[in-house]
CSV table of C-alpha atoms in Angstrom, one decimal:
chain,number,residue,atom,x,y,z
A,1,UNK,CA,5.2,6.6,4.8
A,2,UNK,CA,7.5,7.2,7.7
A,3,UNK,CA,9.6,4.5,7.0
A,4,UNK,CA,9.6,1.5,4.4
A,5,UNK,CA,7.5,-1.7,5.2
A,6,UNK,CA,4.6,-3.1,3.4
A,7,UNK,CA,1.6,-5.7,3.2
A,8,UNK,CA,0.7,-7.3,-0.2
A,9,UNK,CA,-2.6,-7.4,-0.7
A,10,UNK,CA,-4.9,-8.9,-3.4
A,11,UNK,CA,-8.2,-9.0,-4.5
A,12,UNK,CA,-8.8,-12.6,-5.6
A,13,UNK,CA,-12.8,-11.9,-7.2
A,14,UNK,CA,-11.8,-8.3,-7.1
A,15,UNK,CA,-14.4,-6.8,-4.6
A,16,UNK,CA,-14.1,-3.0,-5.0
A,17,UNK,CA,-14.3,-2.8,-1.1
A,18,UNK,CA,-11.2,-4.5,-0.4
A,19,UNK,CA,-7.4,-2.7,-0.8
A,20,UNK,CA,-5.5,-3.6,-4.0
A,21,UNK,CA,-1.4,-3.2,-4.2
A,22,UNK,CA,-0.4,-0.1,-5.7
A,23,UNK,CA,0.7,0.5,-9.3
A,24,UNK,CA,2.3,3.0,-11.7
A,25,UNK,CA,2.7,3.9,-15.0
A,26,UNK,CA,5.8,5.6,-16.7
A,27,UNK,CA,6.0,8.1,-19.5
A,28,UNK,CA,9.7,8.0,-19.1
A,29,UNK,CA,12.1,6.8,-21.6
A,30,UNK,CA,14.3,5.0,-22.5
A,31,UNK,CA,13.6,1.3,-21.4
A,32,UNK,CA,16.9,0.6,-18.3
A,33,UNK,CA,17.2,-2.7,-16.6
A,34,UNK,CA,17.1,-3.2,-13.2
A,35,UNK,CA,20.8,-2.7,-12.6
A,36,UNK,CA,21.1,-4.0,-8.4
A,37,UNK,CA,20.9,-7.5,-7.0
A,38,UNK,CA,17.3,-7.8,-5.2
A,39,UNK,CA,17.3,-10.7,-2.7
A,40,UNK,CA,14.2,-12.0,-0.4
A,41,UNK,CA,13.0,-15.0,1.2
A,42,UNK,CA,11.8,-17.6,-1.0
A,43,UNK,CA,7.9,-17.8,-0.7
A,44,UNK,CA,5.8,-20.4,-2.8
A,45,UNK,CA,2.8,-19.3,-4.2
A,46,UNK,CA,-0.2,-21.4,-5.2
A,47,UNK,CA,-1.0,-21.1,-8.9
A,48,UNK,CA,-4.1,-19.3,-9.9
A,49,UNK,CA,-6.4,-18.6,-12.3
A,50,UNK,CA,-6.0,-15.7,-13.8
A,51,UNK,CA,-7.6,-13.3,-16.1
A,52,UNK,CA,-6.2,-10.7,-19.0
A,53,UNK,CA,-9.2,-8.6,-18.5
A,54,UNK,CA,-8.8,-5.4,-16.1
A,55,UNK,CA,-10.6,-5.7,-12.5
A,56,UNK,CA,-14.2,-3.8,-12.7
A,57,UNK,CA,-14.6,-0.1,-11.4
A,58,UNK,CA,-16.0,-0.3,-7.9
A,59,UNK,CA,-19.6,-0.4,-8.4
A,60,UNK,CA,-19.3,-2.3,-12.0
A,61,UNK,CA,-19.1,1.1,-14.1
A,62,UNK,CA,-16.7,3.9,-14.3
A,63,UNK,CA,-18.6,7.2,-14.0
A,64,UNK,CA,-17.0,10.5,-15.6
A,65,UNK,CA,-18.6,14.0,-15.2
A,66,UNK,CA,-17.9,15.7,-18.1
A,67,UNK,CA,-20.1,17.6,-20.3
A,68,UNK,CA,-20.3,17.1,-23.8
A,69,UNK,CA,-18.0,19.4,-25.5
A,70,UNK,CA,-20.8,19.6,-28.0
A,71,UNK,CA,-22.5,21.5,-25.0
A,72,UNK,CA,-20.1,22.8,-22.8
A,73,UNK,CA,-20.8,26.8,-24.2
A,74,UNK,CA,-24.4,26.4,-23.4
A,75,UNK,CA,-23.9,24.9,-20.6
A,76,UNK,CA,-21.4,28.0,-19.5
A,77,UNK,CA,-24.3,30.1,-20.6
A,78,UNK,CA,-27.2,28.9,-18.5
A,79,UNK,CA,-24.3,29.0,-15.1
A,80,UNK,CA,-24.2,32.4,-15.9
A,81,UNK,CA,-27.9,33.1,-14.4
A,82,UNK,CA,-26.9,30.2,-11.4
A,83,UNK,CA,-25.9,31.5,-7.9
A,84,UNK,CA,-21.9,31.4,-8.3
A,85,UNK,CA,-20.0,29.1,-5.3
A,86,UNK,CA,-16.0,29.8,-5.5
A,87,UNK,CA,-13.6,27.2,-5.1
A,88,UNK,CA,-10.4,27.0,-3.1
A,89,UNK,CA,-7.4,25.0,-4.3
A,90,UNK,CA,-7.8,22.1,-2.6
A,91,UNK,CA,-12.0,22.0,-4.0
A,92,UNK,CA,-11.0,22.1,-7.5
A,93,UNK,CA,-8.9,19.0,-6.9
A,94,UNK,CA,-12.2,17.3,-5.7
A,95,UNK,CA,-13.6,18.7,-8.9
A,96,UNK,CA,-10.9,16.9,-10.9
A,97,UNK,CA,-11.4,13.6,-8.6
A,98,UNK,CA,-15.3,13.2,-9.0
A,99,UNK,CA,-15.0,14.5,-12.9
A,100,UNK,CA,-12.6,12.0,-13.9
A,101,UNK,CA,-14.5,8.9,-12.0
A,102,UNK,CA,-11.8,8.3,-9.3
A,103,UNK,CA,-14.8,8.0,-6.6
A,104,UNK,CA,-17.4,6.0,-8.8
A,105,UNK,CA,-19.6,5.6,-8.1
A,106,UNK,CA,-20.4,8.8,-6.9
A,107,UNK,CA,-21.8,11.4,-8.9
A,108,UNK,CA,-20.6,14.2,-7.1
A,109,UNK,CA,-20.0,16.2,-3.7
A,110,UNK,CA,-21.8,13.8,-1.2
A,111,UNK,CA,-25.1,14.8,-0.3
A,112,UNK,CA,-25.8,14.2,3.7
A,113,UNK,CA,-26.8,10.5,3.3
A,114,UNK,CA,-23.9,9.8,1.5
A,115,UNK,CA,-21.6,11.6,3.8
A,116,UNK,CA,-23.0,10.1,7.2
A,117,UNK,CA,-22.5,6.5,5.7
A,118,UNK,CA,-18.8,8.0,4.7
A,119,UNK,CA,-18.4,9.0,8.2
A,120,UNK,CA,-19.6,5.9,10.1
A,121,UNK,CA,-19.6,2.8,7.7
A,122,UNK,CA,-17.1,3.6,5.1
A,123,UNK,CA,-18.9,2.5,2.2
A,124,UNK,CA,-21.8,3.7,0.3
A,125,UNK,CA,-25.2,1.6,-0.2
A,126,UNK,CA,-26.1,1.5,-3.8
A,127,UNK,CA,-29.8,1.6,-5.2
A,128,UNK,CA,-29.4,-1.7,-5.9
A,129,UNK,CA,-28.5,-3.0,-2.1
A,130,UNK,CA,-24.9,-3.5,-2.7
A,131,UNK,CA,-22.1,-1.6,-0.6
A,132,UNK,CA,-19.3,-0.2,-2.0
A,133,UNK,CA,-15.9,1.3,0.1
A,134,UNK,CA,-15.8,5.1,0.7
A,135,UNK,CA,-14.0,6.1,4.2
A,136,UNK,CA,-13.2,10.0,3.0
A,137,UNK,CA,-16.0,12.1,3.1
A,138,UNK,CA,-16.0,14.5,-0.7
A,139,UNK,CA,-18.0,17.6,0.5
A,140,UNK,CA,-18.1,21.4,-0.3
A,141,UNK,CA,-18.4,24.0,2.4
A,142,UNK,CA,-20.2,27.3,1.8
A,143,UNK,CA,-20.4,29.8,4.9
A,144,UNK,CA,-23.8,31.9,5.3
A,145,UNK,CA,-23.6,34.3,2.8
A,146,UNK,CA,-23.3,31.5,-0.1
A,147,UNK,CA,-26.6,29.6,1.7
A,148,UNK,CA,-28.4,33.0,1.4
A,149,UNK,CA,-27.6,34.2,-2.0
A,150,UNK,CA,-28.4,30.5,-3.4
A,151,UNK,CA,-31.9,30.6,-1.6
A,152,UNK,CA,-34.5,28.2,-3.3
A,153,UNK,CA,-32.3,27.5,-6.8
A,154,UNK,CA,-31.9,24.2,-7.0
A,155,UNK,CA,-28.4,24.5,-9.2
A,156,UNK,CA,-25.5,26.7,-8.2
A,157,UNK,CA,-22.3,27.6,-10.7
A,158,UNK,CA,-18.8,26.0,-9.4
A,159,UNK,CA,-16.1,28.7,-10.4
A,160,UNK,CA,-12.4,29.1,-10.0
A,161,UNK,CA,-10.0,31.9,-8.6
A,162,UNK,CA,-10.7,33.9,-11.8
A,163,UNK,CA,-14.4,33.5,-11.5
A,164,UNK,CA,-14.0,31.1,-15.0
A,165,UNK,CA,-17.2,28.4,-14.8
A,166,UNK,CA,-16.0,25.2,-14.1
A,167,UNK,CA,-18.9,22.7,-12.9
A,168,UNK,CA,-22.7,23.0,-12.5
A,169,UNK,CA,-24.0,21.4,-9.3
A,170,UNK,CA,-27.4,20.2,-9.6
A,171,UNK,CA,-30.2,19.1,-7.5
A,172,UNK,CA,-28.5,20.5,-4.4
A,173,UNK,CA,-29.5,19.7,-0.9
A,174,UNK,CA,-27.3,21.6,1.6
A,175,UNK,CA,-27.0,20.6,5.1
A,176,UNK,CA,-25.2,20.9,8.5
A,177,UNK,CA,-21.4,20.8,8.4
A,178,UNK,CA,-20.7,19.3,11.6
A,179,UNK,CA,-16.8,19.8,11.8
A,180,UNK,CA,-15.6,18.1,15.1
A,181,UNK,CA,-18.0,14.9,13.9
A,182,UNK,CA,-16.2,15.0,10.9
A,183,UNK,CA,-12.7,15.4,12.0
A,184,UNK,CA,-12.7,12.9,15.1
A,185,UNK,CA,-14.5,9.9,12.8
A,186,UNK,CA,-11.8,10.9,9.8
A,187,UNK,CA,-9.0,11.2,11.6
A,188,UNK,CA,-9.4,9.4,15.1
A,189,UNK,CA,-8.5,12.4,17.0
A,190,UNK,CA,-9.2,16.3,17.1
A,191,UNK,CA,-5.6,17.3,18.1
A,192,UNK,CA,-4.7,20.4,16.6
A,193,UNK,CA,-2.3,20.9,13.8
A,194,UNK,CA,-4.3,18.4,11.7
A,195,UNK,CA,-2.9,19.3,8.5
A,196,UNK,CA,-5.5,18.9,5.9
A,197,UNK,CA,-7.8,20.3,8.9
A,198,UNK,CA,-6.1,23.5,9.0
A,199,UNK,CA,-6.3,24.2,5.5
A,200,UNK,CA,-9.8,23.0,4.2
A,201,UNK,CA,-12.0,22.4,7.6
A,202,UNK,CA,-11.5,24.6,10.0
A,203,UNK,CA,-11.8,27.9,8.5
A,204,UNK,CA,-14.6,26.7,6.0
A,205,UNK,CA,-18.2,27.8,6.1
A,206,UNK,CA,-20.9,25.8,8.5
A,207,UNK,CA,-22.9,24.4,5.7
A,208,UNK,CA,-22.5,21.5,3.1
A,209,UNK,CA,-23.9,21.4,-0.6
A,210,UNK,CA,-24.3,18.3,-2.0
A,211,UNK,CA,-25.3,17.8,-5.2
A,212,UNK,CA,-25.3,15.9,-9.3
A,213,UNK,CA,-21.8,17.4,-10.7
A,214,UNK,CA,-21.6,18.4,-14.3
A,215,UNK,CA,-18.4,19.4,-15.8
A,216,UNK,CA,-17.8,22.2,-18.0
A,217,UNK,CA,-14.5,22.8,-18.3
A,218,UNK,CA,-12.0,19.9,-17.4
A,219,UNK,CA,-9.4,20.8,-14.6
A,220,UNK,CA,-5.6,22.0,-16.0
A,221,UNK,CA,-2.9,23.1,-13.8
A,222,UNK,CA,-0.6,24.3,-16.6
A,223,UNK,CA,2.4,23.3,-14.5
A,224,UNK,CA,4.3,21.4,-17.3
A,225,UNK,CA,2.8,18.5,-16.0
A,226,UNK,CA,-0.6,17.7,-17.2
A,227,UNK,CA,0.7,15.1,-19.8
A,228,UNK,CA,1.0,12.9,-16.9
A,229,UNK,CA,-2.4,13.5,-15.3
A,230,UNK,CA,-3.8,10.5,-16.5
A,231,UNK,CA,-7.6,9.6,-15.9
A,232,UNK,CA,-8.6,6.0,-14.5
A,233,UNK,CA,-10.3,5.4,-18.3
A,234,UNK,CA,-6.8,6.6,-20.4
A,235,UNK,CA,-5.1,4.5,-17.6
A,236,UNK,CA,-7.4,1.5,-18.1
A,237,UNK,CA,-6.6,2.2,-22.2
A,238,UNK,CA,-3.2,2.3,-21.5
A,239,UNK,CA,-2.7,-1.2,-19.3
A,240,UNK,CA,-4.8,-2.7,-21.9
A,241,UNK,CA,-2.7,-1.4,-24.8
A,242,UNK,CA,0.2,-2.8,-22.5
A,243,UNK,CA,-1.5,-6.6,-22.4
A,244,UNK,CA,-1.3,-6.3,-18.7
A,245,UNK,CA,-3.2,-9.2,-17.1
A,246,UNK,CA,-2.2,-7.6,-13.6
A,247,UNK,CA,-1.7,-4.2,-12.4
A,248,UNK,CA,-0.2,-3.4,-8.9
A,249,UNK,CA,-0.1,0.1,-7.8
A,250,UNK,CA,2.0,2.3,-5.5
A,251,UNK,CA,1.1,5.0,-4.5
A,252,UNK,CA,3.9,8.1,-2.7
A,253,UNK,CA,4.2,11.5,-1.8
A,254,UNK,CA,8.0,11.2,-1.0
A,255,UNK,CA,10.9,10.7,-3.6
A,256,UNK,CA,11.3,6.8,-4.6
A,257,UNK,CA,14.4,5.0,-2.9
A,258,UNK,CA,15.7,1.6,-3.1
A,259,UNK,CA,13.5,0.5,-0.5
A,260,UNK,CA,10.3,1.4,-2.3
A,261,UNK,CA,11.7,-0.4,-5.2
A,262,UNK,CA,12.5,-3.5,-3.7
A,263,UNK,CA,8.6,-3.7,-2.6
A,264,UNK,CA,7.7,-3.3,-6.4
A,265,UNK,CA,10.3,-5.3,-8.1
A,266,UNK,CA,9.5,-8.2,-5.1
A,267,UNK,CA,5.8,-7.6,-6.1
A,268,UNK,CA,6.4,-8.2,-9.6
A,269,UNK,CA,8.0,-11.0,-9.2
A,270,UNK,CA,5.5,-12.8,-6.7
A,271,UNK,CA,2.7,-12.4,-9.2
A,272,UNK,CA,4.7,-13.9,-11.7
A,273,UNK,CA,4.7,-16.8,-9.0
A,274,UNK,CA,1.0,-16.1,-9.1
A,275,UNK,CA,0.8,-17.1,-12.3
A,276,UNK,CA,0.4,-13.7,-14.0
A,277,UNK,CA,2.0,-13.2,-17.1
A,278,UNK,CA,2.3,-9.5,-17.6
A,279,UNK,CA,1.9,-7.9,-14.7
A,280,UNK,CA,2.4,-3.5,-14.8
A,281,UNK,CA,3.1,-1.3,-12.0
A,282,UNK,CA,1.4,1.7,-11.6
A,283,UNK,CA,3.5,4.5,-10.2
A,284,UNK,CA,1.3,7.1,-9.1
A,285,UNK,CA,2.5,9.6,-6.8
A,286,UNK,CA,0.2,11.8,-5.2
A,287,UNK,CA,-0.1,15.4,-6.4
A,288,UNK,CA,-2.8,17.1,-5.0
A,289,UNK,CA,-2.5,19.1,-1.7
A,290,UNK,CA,0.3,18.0,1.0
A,291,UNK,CA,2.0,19.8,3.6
A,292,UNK,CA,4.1,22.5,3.5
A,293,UNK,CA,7.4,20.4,4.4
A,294,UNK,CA,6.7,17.6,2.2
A,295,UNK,CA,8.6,17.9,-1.2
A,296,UNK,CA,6.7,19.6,-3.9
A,297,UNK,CA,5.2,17.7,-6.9
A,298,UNK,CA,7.5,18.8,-9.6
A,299,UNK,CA,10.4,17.7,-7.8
A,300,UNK,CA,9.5,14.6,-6.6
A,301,UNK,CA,8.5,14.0,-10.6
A,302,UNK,CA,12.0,14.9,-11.5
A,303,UNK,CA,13.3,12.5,-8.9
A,304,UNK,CA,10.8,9.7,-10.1
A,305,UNK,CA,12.5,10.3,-13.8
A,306,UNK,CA,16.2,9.7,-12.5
A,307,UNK,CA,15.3,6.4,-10.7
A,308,UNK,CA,13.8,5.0,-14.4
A,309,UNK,CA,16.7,6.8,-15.5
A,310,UNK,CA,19.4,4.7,-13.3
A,311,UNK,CA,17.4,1.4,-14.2
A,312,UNK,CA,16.3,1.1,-11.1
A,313,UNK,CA,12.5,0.5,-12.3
A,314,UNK,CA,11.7,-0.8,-15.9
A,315,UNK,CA,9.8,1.4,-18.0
A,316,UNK,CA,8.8,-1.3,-19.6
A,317,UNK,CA,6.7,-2.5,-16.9
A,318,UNK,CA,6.0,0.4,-15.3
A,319,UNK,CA,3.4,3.4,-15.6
A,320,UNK,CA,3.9,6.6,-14.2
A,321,UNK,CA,1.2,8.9,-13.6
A,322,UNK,CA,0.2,11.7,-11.1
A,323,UNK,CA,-3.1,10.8,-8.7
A,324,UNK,CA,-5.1,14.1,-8.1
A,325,UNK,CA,-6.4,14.0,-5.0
A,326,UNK,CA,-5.7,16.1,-1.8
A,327,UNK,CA,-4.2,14.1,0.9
A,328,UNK,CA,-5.5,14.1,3.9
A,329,UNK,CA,-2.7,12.2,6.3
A,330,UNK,CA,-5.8,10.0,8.0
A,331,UNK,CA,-3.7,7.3,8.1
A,332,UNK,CA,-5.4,3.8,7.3
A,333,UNK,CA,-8.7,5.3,7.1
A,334,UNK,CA,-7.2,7.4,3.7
A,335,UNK,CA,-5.2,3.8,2.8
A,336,UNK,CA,-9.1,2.4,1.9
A,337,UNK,CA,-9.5,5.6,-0.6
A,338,UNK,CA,-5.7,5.2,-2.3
A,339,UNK,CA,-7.0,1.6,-2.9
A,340,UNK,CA,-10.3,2.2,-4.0
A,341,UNK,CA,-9.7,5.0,-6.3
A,342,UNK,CA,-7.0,3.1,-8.0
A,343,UNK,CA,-9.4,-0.1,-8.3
A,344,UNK,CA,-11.4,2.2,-10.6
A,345,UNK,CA,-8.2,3.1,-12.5
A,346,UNK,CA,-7.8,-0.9,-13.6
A,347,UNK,CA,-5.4,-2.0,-10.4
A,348,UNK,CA,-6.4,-5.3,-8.8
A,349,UNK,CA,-3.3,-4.8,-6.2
A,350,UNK,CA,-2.3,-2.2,-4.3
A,351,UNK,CA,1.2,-1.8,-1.9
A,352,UNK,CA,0.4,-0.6,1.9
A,353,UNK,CA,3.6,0.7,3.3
A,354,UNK,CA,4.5,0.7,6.9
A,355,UNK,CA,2.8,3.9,8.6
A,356,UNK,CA,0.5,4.1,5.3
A,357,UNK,CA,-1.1,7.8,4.6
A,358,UNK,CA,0.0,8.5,8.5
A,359,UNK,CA,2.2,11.6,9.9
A,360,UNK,CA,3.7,12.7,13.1
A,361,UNK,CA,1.2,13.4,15.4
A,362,UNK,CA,0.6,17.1,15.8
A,363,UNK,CA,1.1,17.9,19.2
A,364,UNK,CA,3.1,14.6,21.3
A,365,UNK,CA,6.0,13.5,19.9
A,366,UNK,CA,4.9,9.8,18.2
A,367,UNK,CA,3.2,8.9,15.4
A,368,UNK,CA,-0.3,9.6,15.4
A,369,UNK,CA,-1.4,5.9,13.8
A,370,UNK,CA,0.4,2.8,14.7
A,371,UNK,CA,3.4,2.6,12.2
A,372,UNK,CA,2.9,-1.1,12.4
A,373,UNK,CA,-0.4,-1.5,10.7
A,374,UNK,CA,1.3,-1.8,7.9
A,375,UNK,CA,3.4,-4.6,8.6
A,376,UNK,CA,7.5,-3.9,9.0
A,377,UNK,CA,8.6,-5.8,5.4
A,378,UNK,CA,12.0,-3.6,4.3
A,379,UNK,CA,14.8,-1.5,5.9
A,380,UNK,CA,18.0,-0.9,5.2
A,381,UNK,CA,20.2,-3.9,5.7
A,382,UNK,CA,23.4,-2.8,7.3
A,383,UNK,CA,25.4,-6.2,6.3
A,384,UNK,CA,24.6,-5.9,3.1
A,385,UNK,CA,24.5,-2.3,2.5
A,386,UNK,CA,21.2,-2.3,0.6
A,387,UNK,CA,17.7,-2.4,1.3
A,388,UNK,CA,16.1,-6.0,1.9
A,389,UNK,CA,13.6,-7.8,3.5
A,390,UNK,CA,13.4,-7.3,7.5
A,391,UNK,CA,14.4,-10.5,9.1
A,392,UNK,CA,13.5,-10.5,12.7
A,393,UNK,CA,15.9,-13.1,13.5
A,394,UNK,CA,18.4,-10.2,13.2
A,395,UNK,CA,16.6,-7.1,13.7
A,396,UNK,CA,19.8,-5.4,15.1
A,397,UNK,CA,21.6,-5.3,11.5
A,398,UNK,CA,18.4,-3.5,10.0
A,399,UNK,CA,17.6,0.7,9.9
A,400,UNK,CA,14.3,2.1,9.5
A,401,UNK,CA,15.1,5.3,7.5
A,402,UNK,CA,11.6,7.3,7.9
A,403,UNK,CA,11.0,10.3,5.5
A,404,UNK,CA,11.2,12.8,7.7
A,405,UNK,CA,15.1,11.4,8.3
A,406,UNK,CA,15.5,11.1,4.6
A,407,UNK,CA,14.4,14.7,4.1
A,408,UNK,CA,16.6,15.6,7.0
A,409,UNK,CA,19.6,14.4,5.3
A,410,UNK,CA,18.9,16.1,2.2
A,411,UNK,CA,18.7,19.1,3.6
A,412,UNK,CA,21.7,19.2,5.4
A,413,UNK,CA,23.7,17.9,1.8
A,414,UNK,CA,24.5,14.2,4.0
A,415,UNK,CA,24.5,11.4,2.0
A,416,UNK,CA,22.0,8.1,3.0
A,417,UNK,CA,23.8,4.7,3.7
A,418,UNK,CA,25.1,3.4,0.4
A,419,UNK,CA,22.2,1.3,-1.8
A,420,UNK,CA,19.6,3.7,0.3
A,421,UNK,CA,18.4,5.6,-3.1
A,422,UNK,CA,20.0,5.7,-6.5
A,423,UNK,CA,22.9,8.6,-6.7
A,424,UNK,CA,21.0,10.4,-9.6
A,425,UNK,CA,17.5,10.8,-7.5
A,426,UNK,CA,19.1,11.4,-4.4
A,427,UNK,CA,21.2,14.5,-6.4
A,428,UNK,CA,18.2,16.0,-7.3
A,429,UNK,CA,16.2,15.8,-3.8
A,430,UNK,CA,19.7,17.8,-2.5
A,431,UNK,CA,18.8,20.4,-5.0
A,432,UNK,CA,15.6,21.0,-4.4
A,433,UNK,CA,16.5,21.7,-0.3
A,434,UNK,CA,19.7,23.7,-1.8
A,435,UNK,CA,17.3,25.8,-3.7
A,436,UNK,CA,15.2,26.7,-0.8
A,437,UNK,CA,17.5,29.9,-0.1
A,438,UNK,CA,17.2,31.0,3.4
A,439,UNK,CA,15.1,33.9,4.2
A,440,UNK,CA,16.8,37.1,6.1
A,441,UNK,CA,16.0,35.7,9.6
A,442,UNK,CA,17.4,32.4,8.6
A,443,UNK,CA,15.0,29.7,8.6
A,444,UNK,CA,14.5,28.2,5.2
A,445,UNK,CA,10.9,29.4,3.8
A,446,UNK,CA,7.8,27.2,3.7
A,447,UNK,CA,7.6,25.4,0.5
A,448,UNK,CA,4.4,25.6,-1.5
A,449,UNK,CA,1.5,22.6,-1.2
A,450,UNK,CA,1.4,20.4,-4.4
């Protein structure tokens, strides 16, 4: 998000094609208290009914990829005769993403009917004549050579970096990858500098391969934090071991400040109004790939830790787990596929922030989306020295901190206004910048993608 704003928006007969407010889930401990004062307007909400059971994946089943473990070694046998398709980074995160059922319900890389609809509807008929939302295209690139060597074999072998057998990718049908189509109706421009472009699309092969995934061997990173790589069915056990009759998701890829907390705590609270009883956030910050100068996974985790820490969310109520997928800064385009994915995880409401999935854009100096489709909500009130609500009326007491002013400050060791972000999260995005030593020319070295 560039800078903090939001819209709250519910799914009243959950359709899965309609964006739900984002939730998280915490593995932190101990239980804190909300420790701040958290003003807003007084709304009034008209009671509903509501329901303790969990809002339906999209499509009315959650769809997993796995492989019976019971069969995984034969399965690894027979790849071994397959035509063998390597995987980049950011491919084995779509692996973990269609394995786990975060896209249900697809059943694997989109075959070229599924990725035109992608492309030009955003949603995906069903055999049955029903639509359900999907505005990123999930594809796999192979250049010549891999279209040769595979030939007429209808399966190919999906392997890592170390040539390890990951997935089997059946019934393939491989197809035209027509790039420029795919970036302009993705991202609404071809501008270069695209990020995601850059690293998976331009430089990938010409072709597509679509195709039924099987998965052999579950995706690890071995990064410390697989623990809290949970899938949408162990986050559908957990809300449901929590009693949650509501789950609200938020979804980040910057460290949490005050600001993002007042949009949870107020969202909480309104569904109360609602009529909910137990409503749980869902935390889930994004950890696939991001650009180099956005802060790494493993920091921003250690930052989420300090703000449950300093009471600032309640463990209690919260969830915190990591979202796998590669993000692709397609601004509200990418905002359908956050909501979407985490409908399948159990969340009937999902927060948009201001700017939502959007960046600078890469060559004029603006933002590439309109920051205002998602509607201005919080900023720093100067009066009050805390974030709250934006009140129009007084627009001139109110900041609009963005990240990449957040991030700036960090970096040169300034602190934010007072109430901006608790002290202990904010000490520990100054020590990730601090530990970025500077290279012998100067400039402080690229950080690696998430």
């Amino acid at each position: 998000m560039a800078s903090i704003s939001t819209l709250f928006t519910k799914t009243p007969n959950p359709s899965p094609s309609l964006c739900l407010p984002r939730t998280s889930k915490s593995h932190f401990t101990p239980a804190f208290r909300l420790p701040i004062p958290l003003h807003s307007k007084k709304r009034t909400h008209q009671k509903l009914r509501v329901s303790s059971a969990l809002i339906e994946p999209d499509g009315g089943k959650l769809v997993e990829l796995f492989v019976e473990e019971s069969l995984r070694d034969v399965k690894k046998r027979e790849a071994l005769r397959m035509p063998r398709i390597k995987l980049s980074r950011i491919d084995l995160e779509w692996v973990h993403v269609l394995s786990e059922g975060w896209a249900s319900p697809l059943r694997g890389f989109m075959r070229e009917s599924e990725f035109l609809q992608t492309l030009h509807f955003n949603s995906l008929r069903l055999d049955d004549g029903s639509f359900v939302n999907m505005s990123v295209p999930i594809v796999l690139a192979i250049d010549d050579a891999d279209k040769h060597q595979i030939g007429d074999s209808t399966k190919v072998a999906l392997v890592d970096s170390k040539d390890n057998t990951i997935a089997i990718l059946s019934s393939i049908e491989i197809y035209k990858h027509h790039k420029e189509e795919r970036i302009a109706r993705t991202w609404g421009t071809t501008a270069p500098g695209l990020p995601y472009v850059d690293q998976a699309i331009a430089k990938s092969g010409n072709w597509l391969i679509g195709g039924d995934l099987e998965v052999v061997e579950p995706v690890k990173y071995n990064d410390g934090l697989d623990r809290f790589r949970l899938s949408p069915a162990e986050l559908r056990e957990e809300f449901t071991r929590r009693n949650a009759d509501a789950v609200f998701a938020f979804q980040l890829r910057n460290p949490v400040h005050n600001g993002h907390a007042l949009l949870m705590t107020d969202t909480r609270r309104r569904l109360l109004e609602m009529g909910y009883k137990n409503p749980v956030l869902l935390l889930h910050p994004l950890g696939g790939y991001t650009k180099a100068d956005d802060v790494p996974l493993s920091w921003r985790m250690k930052q989420h830790e300090k703000v449950l820490e300093d009471g600032v969310l309640d463990p209690e109520t919260t969830v915190v787990s990591i979202f796998p997928s590669p993000m692709h800064y397609a601004g509200p385009t990418e905002v359908q596929w956050h909501a979407k994915a985490r409908i399948n995880a159990g969340a009937n409401f999902y927060i948009v922030g201001r700017d939502p999935a959007g960046m600078g854009h890469p060559v004029e100096k603006r933002d590439l989306y309109d920051a205002d489709h998602g509607k201005k909500v919080a900023a720093y009130d100067q009066t009050q020295n805390k974030m709250a609500f934006f009140d129009p009326s007084r627009a001139q007491d109110f900041l609009f901190i963005s990240g990449t002013k957040m991030r700036t400050l960090a970096k040169n060791r300034e602190n934010p206004p007072d109430g901006f972000m608790c002290p202990g999260g904010w000490q520990v995005l100054v020590e990730y910048y601090d530990s970025l030593v500077p290279s012998n020319n100067g400039k402080v070295p690229e950080t690696v993608p998430a």
